[in-house]
Amino acid sequence: MSSKRIIIIGGVAGGASAAARARRLCEDCEIIVFERGPYVSFANCGLPYFVGGEIAEQDSLLVQTPESLKARFNLDVRINTEVIRLDRAVRRIRVREVDTGREYEEAYDALILSTGASPLKPPLPGIECPNHFVVRSIPDVEHIMAWSKDCQRCRAVVVGGGYIGLEMAEQLRHRGFDVTMAQALPQVMTPFDPEMAAWLHAELRANGVALHLNDPVVAFEPPSEQEPARASIVVLKSGHRLPADSVVLGLGVTPKVSLAKDAGLEIGNLGGIRVNEHLQTSDRHIWAVGDAIEVRDGVTDQWALIPLAGPANRQGRIAADNVLGRPTRYEHTWGTAILRLFTLTAGCTGANEKSLRRAAIPFQAIHLHPGSHAGYYPGAEPIALKVLFAPDSGKLLGAQAVGHEGVDKRIDVLATALKAGMTIHDLAELELAYAPPYGSAKDPVNLAGMAAQNVLAGDVALAQWNEITSLDPSTTLLLDVRRFDERAQGFIPGSVHIPLDELRQRLSELPRDREIIAYCHSGQRSYIATRILSYHGFRVRNLTGSYRTWQAAQCQ
């Protein structure tokens, strides 16, 4: 393999992975990494947990240092050094040392851009204010820690309900702060559909987070004697005024593409660097990875921005392969992600309903609430599981899960199935590890496949939670088949109650000129009810996810 001079702009997940992989493939190559900040390889996903104290030492966040990368991989790592210009014609970059201002140039044979993304800061009045923080780097959390050192019962306002916003809300509550979250959209966590995000709304409120949904921030005003605060008064569109001793801006990120754009590289419609399947830019000597690039969505095949650490690490490895003559394809990103929020875990993979509708892809959705492990073994917890699949072939399109236990395992299985192009028939047939403390003989993934098979086979027609409010009682009857004690705890208004075990004896009480929508607690007993009723000639559908999903959705 011929020696090359490889320059990598940016470290952390994509850049550091590319550099290490390049060295493993080529001992003779000269590899230089430029990092604008003081840390070349750190665990940015761990930043909120350092703020909350779960990660006690800042040094624990440092994955590698310039010294360790030099010792192990013989990499030339230059921190606090910003690349300010890229001259593609002569394959040179111009850099500036942040501390001294000294500028110089370096030549390259191959260039990998891992410039990342910047926190979104919309042009709102007063947004640039002391004690307004973003969470993107170690210096960011150093500022937060310095502010919070002497702050007791401080009021924190978290603006934005994505991953960083929710993790920071959790961690600030762990620190004893009063936390309010302001979210412009009707739900937090937009990768989830609204009825699944509703579980997170309930968890936030249960843990003392004041939640303002569908209420965007319009301004940050200075405090006053009448409204004292250490940071600002956060003004919402509704007129709510939230005094804040600190503000955490968790509004998402935007790709850092100014260097690429100024150099004339192709930028996609979403604002990221456009790359091919080999992560090569419009210049054959330049590759790009990580949060700065647009990728192909694994389900819709549309261009997307999916800033996740896992894909960035894999992209770094693949880019290095291609630079060094090993043709390797990066085909798609599936958006598999997971979040802990207080006592809940929420995970997702693939498409949600919103993205499928935008892409005009037909789908069917099922909800179920299986136990995390065998019900007879102590400690089983229900998992709210949603699976999306193609109504003709049964091909898996996406999945979402929320629960106290076992979510990570199921989402990882479903993510693997999605990548493999599996169908719901494959899910039903998967042979998964089982022992009572860990799962059930029919794992939740198996049950999801079986429930979807029933739909494809025509054994059951489904009703969705969001249909209930628009039902016409003159044409539709809601039938509750739970026990009396369950109904006493709450029911869907307007429903008729006939317990499942009495249904066969009370068929005469049901109308034959109206459609019946049956529900129970989670959907299993109401499925049995639909089979009984359809056999006896009734028009009937099962409310998928039943009362548990419908009730959770009311927390939006």
Coordinates of C-alpha atoms in Angstrom, one line a residue:
M1 CA 0.0 0.0 0.0
S2 CA 1.5 3.4 -1.0
S3 CA 2.0 5.9 1.7
K4 CA -0.4 8.8 1.8
R5 CA -0.7 12.1 3.6
I6 CA -4.1 12.0 5.2
I7 CA -5.6 15.1 6.9
I8 CA -8.7 14.8 9.1
I9 CA -10.6 17.9 10.2
G10 CA -12.4 17.3 13.4
G11 CA -12.1 14.6 16.0
V12 CA -14.6 13.1 18.4
A13 CA -16.6 10.1 17.0
G14 CA -16.1 10.3 13.2
G15 CA -12.7 11.9 13.0
A16 CA -11.0 9.9 15.7
S17 CA -12.4 6.6 14.4
A18 CA -11.2 7.5 10.9
A19 CA -7.8 8.3 12.1
A20 CA -7.4 5.1 14.2
R21 CA -8.7 2.9 11.3
A22 CA -6.4 4.6 8.8
R23 CA -3.4 3.9 11.0
R24 CA -4.4 0.2 11.4
L25 CA -4.5 -0.1 7.6
C26 CA -1.4 1.9 6.8
E27 CA 1.6 2.1 9.1
D28 CA 3.5 4.3 6.7
C29 CA 0.8 7.0 6.1
E30 CA 1.2 10.4 7.7
I31 CA -2.0 11.1 9.5
I32 CA -2.8 14.6 10.9
V33 CA -5.9 15.4 12.9
F34 CA -6.9 19.1 13.4
E35 CA -9.4 19.8 16.2
R36 CA -10.6 23.4 16.8
G37 CA -11.4 22.7 20.5
P38 CA -9.2 21.5 23.4
Y39 CA -10.4 17.9 23.3
V40 CA -10.0 15.6 20.3
S41 CA -11.9 12.5 21.5
F42 CA -14.5 12.8 24.3
A43 CA -17.8 11.2 25.2
N44 CA -20.2 14.0 24.2
C45 CA -23.1 11.6 24.9
G46 CA -22.0 11.5 28.5
L47 CA -22.0 15.3 29.0
P48 CA -25.5 15.5 30.7
Y49 CA -24.6 12.7 33.2
F50 CA -21.5 14.7 34.2
V51 CA -23.7 17.7 34.9
G52 CA -26.0 15.5 37.0
G53 CA -23.1 13.9 38.9
E54 CA -23.6 10.3 37.7
I55 CA -20.3 10.6 36.0
A56 CA -18.2 12.0 38.8
E57 CA -14.9 12.9 37.1
Q58 CA -14.5 15.0 34.0
D59 CA -11.5 12.9 33.0
S60 CA -13.9 10.0 32.6
L61 CA -15.3 11.8 29.5
L62 CA -12.0 11.8 27.8
V63 CA -11.8 8.8 25.4
Q64 CA -8.4 9.7 24.0
T65 CA -5.9 12.5 24.3
P66 CA -3.4 13.8 21.8
E67 CA -0.7 12.1 23.8
S68 CA -2.5 8.7 23.9
L69 CA -3.2 8.8 20.2
K70 CA 0.4 9.6 19.5
A71 CA 1.6 6.8 21.7
R72 CA -0.7 4.1 20.4
F73 CA -1.4 5.1 16.8
N74 CA 1.4 7.6 16.0
L75 CA -1.1 10.3 15.1
D76 CA -0.2 13.9 14.8
V77 CA -3.1 15.5 16.7
R78 CA -3.2 19.3 16.8
I79 CA -5.9 20.6 19.2
N80 CA -7.0 24.3 19.5
T81 CA -6.3 24.6 15.8
E82 CA -9.0 25.7 13.3
V83 CA -9.0 24.9 9.6
I84 CA -10.1 28.2 8.0
R85 CA -9.7 27.5 4.3
L86 CA -9.7 24.6 1.9
D87 CA -8.0 25.0 -1.5
R88 CA -9.2 22.0 -3.5
A89 CA -7.3 22.9 -6.6
V90 CA -3.9 22.4 -5.0
R91 CA -5.1 20.1 -2.2
R92 CA -4.0 22.4 0.7
I93 CA -5.7 23.6 3.8
R94 CA -4.9 26.8 5.8
V95 CA -5.1 26.6 9.6
R96 CA -5.0 29.0 12.5
E97 CA -3.8 28.3 16.0
V98 CA -6.6 29.4 18.3
D99 CA -4.3 30.5 21.1
T100 CA -1.6 32.3 19.1
G101 CA -3.4 33.3 15.9
R102 CA -0.5 31.9 13.9
E103 CA -1.5 30.7 10.4
Y104 CA 0.1 28.1 8.2
E105 CA -0.8 25.7 5.4
E106 CA -0.6 21.9 5.0
A107 CA -0.9 19.7 1.9
Y108 CA -2.9 16.5 1.7
D109 CA -3.4 13.5 -0.5
A110 CA -6.7 12.7 1.0
L111 CA -9.0 14.7 3.3
I112 CA -11.7 13.6 5.7
L113 CA -14.2 16.2 7.0
S114 CA -15.6 15.4 10.4
T115 CA -16.7 19.0 11.2
G116 CA -19.8 17.9 13.2
A117 CA -22.7 20.1 14.0
S118 CA -23.5 23.3 15.9
P119 CA -26.3 23.8 18.5
L120 CA -29.2 25.6 17.0
K121 CA -29.7 29.1 18.2
P122 CA -32.6 30.8 16.5
P123 CA -32.5 34.6 16.3
L124 CA -34.7 35.3 19.3
P125 CA -34.4 38.5 21.3
G126 CA -32.1 38.0 24.2
I127 CA -30.9 34.5 23.4
E128 CA -27.2 35.5 23.8
C129 CA -27.2 36.0 27.5
P130 CA -25.0 34.9 30.4
N131 CA -26.3 31.7 32.0
H132 CA -27.8 30.6 28.7
F133 CA -26.1 27.3 27.9
V134 CA -25.7 24.7 25.2
V135 CA -24.5 21.2 25.7
R136 CA -22.2 20.1 22.9
S137 CA -18.6 20.0 24.3
I138 CA -16.7 19.7 27.6
P139 CA -16.2 23.5 27.8
D140 CA -20.0 23.9 27.6
V141 CA -20.5 21.7 30.6
E142 CA -17.6 23.3 32.4
H143 CA -19.5 26.6 32.2
I144 CA -22.7 24.9 33.5
M145 CA -20.8 23.4 36.4
A146 CA -19.2 26.7 37.3
W147 CA -22.6 28.4 37.3
S148 CA -24.3 25.7 39.3
K149 CA -21.6 25.3 42.0
D150 CA -23.3 27.7 44.4
C151 CA -26.8 27.5 43.1
Q152 CA -29.4 26.1 45.5
R153 CA -32.9 25.4 44.4
C154 CA -32.2 27.2 41.2
R155 CA -34.8 27.5 38.4
A156 CA -33.7 26.0 35.1
V157 CA -35.7 26.3 31.9
V158 CA -34.8 23.7 29.3
V159 CA -35.8 24.9 25.8
G160 CA -36.4 22.0 23.5
G161 CA -37.6 18.4 24.0
G162 CA -35.1 16.3 22.1
Y163 CA -32.5 13.9 23.5
I164 CA -30.3 16.6 25.1
G165 CA -33.3 18.5 26.4
L166 CA -34.7 15.5 28.2
E167 CA -31.4 14.2 29.5
M168 CA -30.6 17.7 30.9
A169 CA -34.0 18.0 32.5
E170 CA -33.5 14.7 34.2
Q171 CA -30.0 15.5 35.4
L172 CA -30.9 19.0 36.6
R173 CA -33.7 17.5 38.6
H174 CA -31.2 15.1 40.1
R175 CA -29.3 18.1 41.2
G176 CA -32.3 19.4 43.0
F177 CA -33.2 22.2 40.6
D178 CA -36.7 23.3 39.7
V179 CA -37.0 22.5 36.0
T180 CA -39.4 23.7 33.4
M181 CA -39.3 22.5 29.8
A182 CA -40.6 24.6 26.9
Q183 CA -41.3 22.8 23.7
A184 CA -42.5 24.4 20.5
L185 CA -44.1 21.2 19.2
P186 CA -47.1 19.3 20.7
Q187 CA -44.8 16.6 21.9
V188 CA -41.3 15.9 23.0
M189 CA -39.0 13.4 21.1
T190 CA -40.2 13.8 17.5
P191 CA -38.7 10.5 16.4
F192 CA -41.6 8.9 18.4
D193 CA -45.2 9.1 17.4
P194 CA -47.4 11.2 19.7
E195 CA -49.1 8.4 21.7
M196 CA -45.6 6.9 22.5
A197 CA -44.1 10.3 23.4
A198 CA -47.1 10.7 25.8
W199 CA -45.5 8.2 28.2
L200 CA -42.5 10.6 28.4
H201 CA -44.8 13.5 29.1
A202 CA -46.3 11.7 32.1
E203 CA -42.8 10.7 33.3
L204 CA -41.6 14.3 33.2
R205 CA -44.5 15.6 35.1
A206 CA -44.4 12.7 37.6
N207 CA -40.8 13.8 38.4
G208 CA -41.5 17.4 38.9
V209 CA -40.7 18.9 35.5
A210 CA -43.2 21.6 34.5
L211 CA -44.0 20.9 30.8
H212 CA -45.2 23.5 28.3
L213 CA -46.0 21.8 25.0
N214 CA -46.9 23.5 21.7
D215 CA -45.7 26.8 23.2
P216 CA -42.6 28.2 21.5
V217 CA -40.2 30.7 23.1
V218 CA -40.6 34.1 21.5
A219 CA -38.1 36.1 23.6
F220 CA -35.7 36.1 26.5
E221 CA -36.2 39.3 28.6
P222 CA -34.0 40.8 31.2
P223 CA -34.9 40.1 34.9
S224 CA -36.3 43.0 37.0
E225 CA -37.1 43.7 40.6
Q226 CA -40.6 42.4 39.9
E227 CA -39.3 39.3 38.1
P228 CA -35.9 38.5 39.6
A229 CA -33.8 35.8 38.0
R230 CA -30.1 35.1 37.5
A231 CA -30.4 34.5 33.7
S232 CA -33.6 35.8 32.0
I233 CA -37.3 35.7 31.8
V234 CA -38.3 33.1 29.2
V235 CA -41.4 34.4 27.3
L236 CA -43.6 31.9 25.6
K237 CA -46.0 32.5 22.8
S238 CA -48.9 31.7 25.1
G239 CA -47.9 34.6 27.3
H240 CA -46.4 32.5 30.1
R241 CA -43.3 34.1 31.6
L242 CA -40.8 31.7 33.1
P243 CA -38.1 33.3 35.4
A244 CA -34.9 31.3 34.8
D245 CA -31.7 31.2 36.8
S246 CA -30.3 29.3 33.9
V247 CA -31.5 28.3 30.4
V248 CA -30.4 25.2 28.6
L249 CA -30.9 25.4 24.9
G250 CA -31.6 22.0 23.5
L251 CA -33.1 22.9 20.2
G252 CA -31.2 20.4 18.1
V253 CA -28.2 20.9 15.8
T254 CA -27.3 22.1 12.4
P255 CA -24.4 20.7 10.2
K256 CA -21.2 22.7 10.2
V257 CA -20.6 23.0 6.5
S258 CA -19.1 26.5 6.1
L259 CA -15.6 25.1 5.2
A260 CA -17.1 22.7 2.7
K261 CA -19.5 25.2 1.3
D262 CA -16.8 27.9 0.8
A263 CA -14.7 25.3 -1.0
G264 CA -17.4 24.6 -3.4
L265 CA -18.3 21.1 -2.3
E266 CA -21.9 20.0 -2.9
I267 CA -24.3 20.7 -0.1
G268 CA -27.6 18.9 0.0
N269 CA -31.1 20.4 0.3
L270 CA -31.2 19.7 4.1
G271 CA -28.0 21.7 4.6
G272 CA -25.5 18.8 5.1
I273 CA -22.5 17.8 3.0
R274 CA -23.7 15.5 0.1
V275 CA -21.7 12.2 -0.1
N276 CA -22.0 9.1 -2.1
E277 CA -22.2 5.5 -0.8
H278 CA -18.5 5.5 -0.2
L279 CA -18.8 8.7 1.9
Q280 CA -17.0 10.6 -0.9
T281 CA -17.9 14.2 -1.5
S282 CA -18.2 15.9 -4.9
D283 CA -14.4 16.1 -4.8
R284 CA -12.8 12.6 -5.3
H285 CA -10.0 13.5 -2.8
I286 CA -12.3 14.5 0.0
W287 CA -14.6 12.3 2.2
A288 CA -17.0 13.4 4.9
V289 CA -18.5 11.7 8.0
G290 CA -20.6 12.3 11.0
D291 CA -23.1 15.0 11.9
A292 CA -22.0 17.2 9.0
I293 CA -23.3 14.9 6.2
E294 CA -26.7 14.0 4.8
V295 CA -27.4 10.2 4.7
R296 CA -30.0 8.0 3.1
D297 CA -32.8 7.0 5.4
G298 CA -32.9 3.2 5.6
V299 CA -36.7 2.9 5.3
T300 CA -37.7 5.8 3.0
D301 CA -34.4 6.1 1.1
Q302 CA -34.7 9.8 1.3
W303 CA -31.9 12.2 2.3
A304 CA -31.9 12.8 6.0
L305 CA -29.9 14.4 8.8
I306 CA -29.4 11.8 11.6
P307 CA -26.8 13.1 14.0
L308 CA -26.0 10.0 16.1
A309 CA -22.7 8.7 17.5
G310 CA -23.1 5.1 16.3
P311 CA -23.4 6.0 12.6
A312 CA -20.6 8.6 12.9
N313 CA -18.2 6.0 14.3
R314 CA -19.0 3.5 11.5
Q315 CA -18.7 6.2 8.9
G316 CA -15.2 7.1 10.2
R317 CA -14.1 3.5 9.8
I318 CA -15.7 3.2 6.3
A319 CA -14.2 6.5 5.1
A320 CA -10.7 5.4 6.1
D321 CA -11.3 2.1 4.3
N322 CA -12.1 3.9 1.1
V323 CA -9.3 6.4 1.4
L324 CA -6.9 3.5 1.6
G325 CA -8.2 1.5 -1.3
R326 CA -10.7 -0.8 0.3
P327 CA -14.0 0.0 -1.4
T328 CA -16.6 -0.1 1.4
R329 CA -20.2 1.1 1.2
Y330 CA -22.2 3.0 3.8
E331 CA -25.7 2.4 2.6
H332 CA -28.2 3.8 5.1
T333 CA -28.9 5.1 8.5
W334 CA -31.8 3.7 10.4
G335 CA -32.0 6.1 13.3
T336 CA -31.8 3.5 16.1
A337 CA -31.7 5.4 19.3
I338 CA -32.5 5.1 23.0
L339 CA -33.1 7.4 26.0
R340 CA -33.3 7.0 29.7
L341 CA -35.8 9.4 31.4
F342 CA -35.9 9.0 35.1
T343 CA -37.4 5.5 35.5
L344 CA -38.4 5.0 31.9
T345 CA -36.4 3.9 28.9
A346 CA -37.6 4.9 25.4
G347 CA -36.1 3.4 22.2
C348 CA -36.9 3.6 18.5
T349 CA -35.6 2.3 15.2
G350 CA -36.6 3.0 11.6
A351 CA -39.5 5.1 10.4
N352 CA -42.4 6.6 12.4
E353 CA -45.9 7.4 11.1
K354 CA -45.0 11.0 10.2
S355 CA -42.0 10.0 8.1
L356 CA -43.9 7.2 6.3
R357 CA -46.8 9.6 5.5
R358 CA -44.3 12.2 4.1
A359 CA -42.7 9.5 1.9
A360 CA -46.2 8.2 0.8
I361 CA -45.3 4.7 2.1
P362 CA -48.4 2.6 3.1
F363 CA -48.2 1.1 6.6
Q364 CA -50.1 -0.6 9.3
A365 CA -49.5 0.0 13.0
I366 CA -50.0 -2.3 16.0
H367 CA -49.6 -1.6 19.7
L368 CA -49.1 -4.1 22.4
H369 CA -48.1 -4.1 26.1
P370 CA -46.2 -7.4 26.8
G371 CA -44.2 -8.0 30.0
S372 CA -40.5 -7.5 30.1
H373 CA -40.1 -11.1 31.2
A374 CA -42.3 -14.0 32.3
G375 CA -45.3 -12.7 34.3
Y376 CA -45.0 -15.3 37.0
Y377 CA -41.4 -14.3 37.8
P378 CA -41.2 -11.3 40.1
G379 CA -40.5 -7.8 38.7
A380 CA -42.0 -8.1 35.2
E381 CA -42.8 -4.6 33.8
P382 CA -45.1 -3.9 30.8
I383 CA -43.4 -2.5 27.6
A384 CA -45.4 -0.2 25.4
L385 CA -44.4 -1.5 22.0
K386 CA -45.4 -0.1 18.6
V387 CA -44.5 -1.8 15.3
L388 CA -45.0 -0.4 11.8
F389 CA -45.1 -2.7 8.8
A390 CA -46.1 -2.8 5.2
P391 CA -49.7 -3.9 4.8
D392 CA -49.0 -6.1 1.7
S393 CA -45.7 -7.8 2.3
G394 CA -45.5 -7.4 6.1
K395 CA -42.0 -5.9 5.8
L396 CA -40.9 -4.2 9.0
L397 CA -40.8 -0.4 8.7
G398 CA -40.1 0.8 12.2
A399 CA -40.6 0.3 15.9
Q400 CA -40.9 2.2 19.1
A401 CA -40.9 1.0 22.7
V402 CA -41.2 2.6 26.2
G403 CA -41.0 0.9 29.5
H404 CA -39.2 0.4 32.8
E405 CA -37.3 -2.7 31.8
G406 CA -36.3 -4.7 28.7
V407 CA -36.7 -1.9 26.1
D408 CA -33.1 -1.8 25.0
K409 CA -33.0 -5.6 24.2
R410 CA -36.2 -5.5 22.1
I411 CA -35.2 -2.3 20.2
D412 CA -31.9 -3.8 19.3
V413 CA -33.5 -7.0 18.1
L414 CA -36.0 -5.0 16.0
A415 CA -33.2 -2.8 14.6
T416 CA -31.3 -5.9 13.5
A417 CA -34.4 -7.3 11.9
L418 CA -35.0 -4.0 10.1
K419 CA -31.5 -3.8 8.8
A420 CA -31.9 -7.4 7.5
G421 CA -35.1 -6.6 5.7
M422 CA -37.1 -9.0 7.7
T423 CA -40.9 -9.2 7.8
I424 CA -43.4 -9.5 10.6
H425 CA -43.5 -13.3 9.8
D426 CA -39.7 -13.4 10.6
L427 CA -40.4 -11.7 13.9
A428 CA -42.9 -14.3 14.8
E429 CA -40.4 -17.0 14.1
L430 CA -37.3 -15.6 15.8
E431 CA -35.7 -17.9 18.3
L432 CA -34.7 -15.6 21.2
A433 CA -33.0 -16.4 24.5
Y434 CA -35.5 -17.3 27.2
A435 CA -35.4 -17.8 30.9
P436 CA -38.0 -16.4 33.4
P437 CA -35.8 -13.6 34.7
Y438 CA -35.0 -12.4 31.2
G439 CA -38.0 -12.9 28.9
S440 CA -40.9 -15.1 28.0
A441 CA -41.4 -18.2 25.9
K442 CA -43.1 -15.8 23.5
D443 CA -40.8 -12.8 23.6
P444 CA -42.4 -9.3 23.0
V445 CA -40.8 -9.3 19.6
N446 CA -42.4 -12.7 18.8
L447 CA -45.8 -11.4 20.0
A448 CA -45.5 -8.3 17.9
G449 CA -44.9 -10.5 14.8
M450 CA -47.8 -12.7 15.7
A451 CA -50.2 -9.8 16.3
A452 CA -49.2 -8.4 12.9
Q453 CA -49.7 -11.8 11.3
N454 CA -53.3 -11.8 12.5
V455 CA -53.8 -8.5 10.8
L456 CA -52.3 -9.6 7.5
A457 CA -54.3 -12.9 7.6
G458 CA -57.5 -10.9 8.0
D459 CA -58.2 -12.5 11.4
V460 CA -58.7 -9.1 13.0
A461 CA -59.3 -5.5 11.8
L462 CA -57.8 -2.7 13.9
A463 CA -58.9 0.6 15.2
Q464 CA -56.3 3.2 16.3
W465 CA -56.3 5.3 19.5
N466 CA -56.8 8.6 17.6
E467 CA -60.0 7.4 15.9
I468 CA -61.9 7.3 19.2
T469 CA -62.7 11.0 19.6
S470 CA -64.3 11.1 16.1
L471 CA -66.5 8.0 16.4
D472 CA -70.2 8.5 15.6
P473 CA -72.2 6.7 18.3
S474 CA -75.1 6.2 15.9
T475 CA -72.9 4.0 13.7
T476 CA -70.3 2.6 16.2
L477 CA -70.3 1.0 19.6
L478 CA -67.3 1.0 21.9
L479 CA -67.2 -2.3 23.9
D480 CA -65.2 -2.7 27.1
V481 CA -64.5 -6.4 27.8
R482 CA -62.4 -5.9 30.9
R483 CA -63.3 -7.1 34.4
F484 CA -65.5 -5.0 36.7
D485 CA -62.6 -4.0 38.9
E486 CA -60.6 -2.8 35.9
R487 CA -63.5 -0.7 34.6
A488 CA -63.9 0.9 38.0
Q489 CA -60.4 2.4 37.6
G490 CA -61.3 4.2 34.4
F491 CA -62.9 3.7 31.0
I492 CA -63.3 5.3 27.6
P493 CA -66.3 7.5 27.8
G494 CA -69.4 6.2 26.0
S495 CA -68.3 2.6 26.1
V496 CA -70.6 -0.4 27.0
H497 CA -69.3 -2.9 29.4
I498 CA -69.5 -6.7 29.0
P499 CA -66.7 -8.7 30.5
L500 CA -65.1 -11.1 28.1
D501 CA -66.0 -14.2 30.0
E502 CA -69.7 -13.2 29.8
L503 CA -69.6 -12.2 26.1
R504 CA -70.9 -15.4 24.6
Q505 CA -73.9 -15.4 26.9
R506 CA -74.8 -11.7 26.2
L507 CA -74.5 -11.4 22.4
S508 CA -78.1 -10.4 22.2
E509 CA -77.4 -7.2 24.0
L510 CA -75.2 -6.0 21.1
P511 CA -76.5 -4.2 18.0
R512 CA -76.0 -5.7 14.6
D513 CA -76.5 -2.5 12.7
R514 CA -73.5 -0.8 14.2
E515 CA -69.7 -1.5 14.0
I516 CA -68.3 -2.6 17.3
I517 CA -64.8 -1.5 18.5
A518 CA -63.7 -3.8 21.3
Y519 CA -61.0 -2.9 23.9
C520 CA -59.5 -4.3 27.1
H521 CA -56.5 -3.2 29.0
S522 CA -53.8 -4.0 26.4
G523 CA -55.5 -5.6 23.4
Q524 CA -55.2 -9.3 24.0
R525 CA -58.6 -10.0 25.5
S526 CA -60.3 -7.7 23.1
Y527 CA -58.7 -9.6 20.2
I528 CA -60.4 -12.7 21.6
A529 CA -63.6 -10.8 21.8
T530 CA -63.3 -9.7 18.1
R531 CA -62.9 -13.4 17.1
I532 CA -66.0 -14.3 19.0
L533 CA -68.0 -11.5 17.6
S534 CA -66.8 -11.9 14.0
Y535 CA -67.7 -15.6 14.1
H536 CA -71.3 -14.6 15.1
G537 CA -71.6 -12.1 12.2
F538 CA -70.8 -8.8 13.9
R539 CA -68.8 -6.1 12.3
V540 CA -66.0 -5.6 14.7
R541 CA -62.5 -4.1 15.1
N542 CA -60.0 -4.4 17.9
L543 CA -58.6 -1.2 19.5
T544 CA -54.9 -1.9 19.1
G545 CA -53.1 -1.2 22.4
S546 CA -56.5 -0.8 23.9
Y547 CA -57.2 1.2 27.0
R548 CA -53.5 1.4 28.0
T549 CA -52.5 3.1 24.8
W550 CA -55.6 5.3 24.6
Q551 CA -55.1 6.4 28.3
A552 CA -51.4 7.2 27.7
A553 CA -52.3 9.3 24.7
Q554 CA -54.4 11.6 26.8
C555 CA -51.2 12.9 28.5
Q556 CA -50.2 14.9 25.4

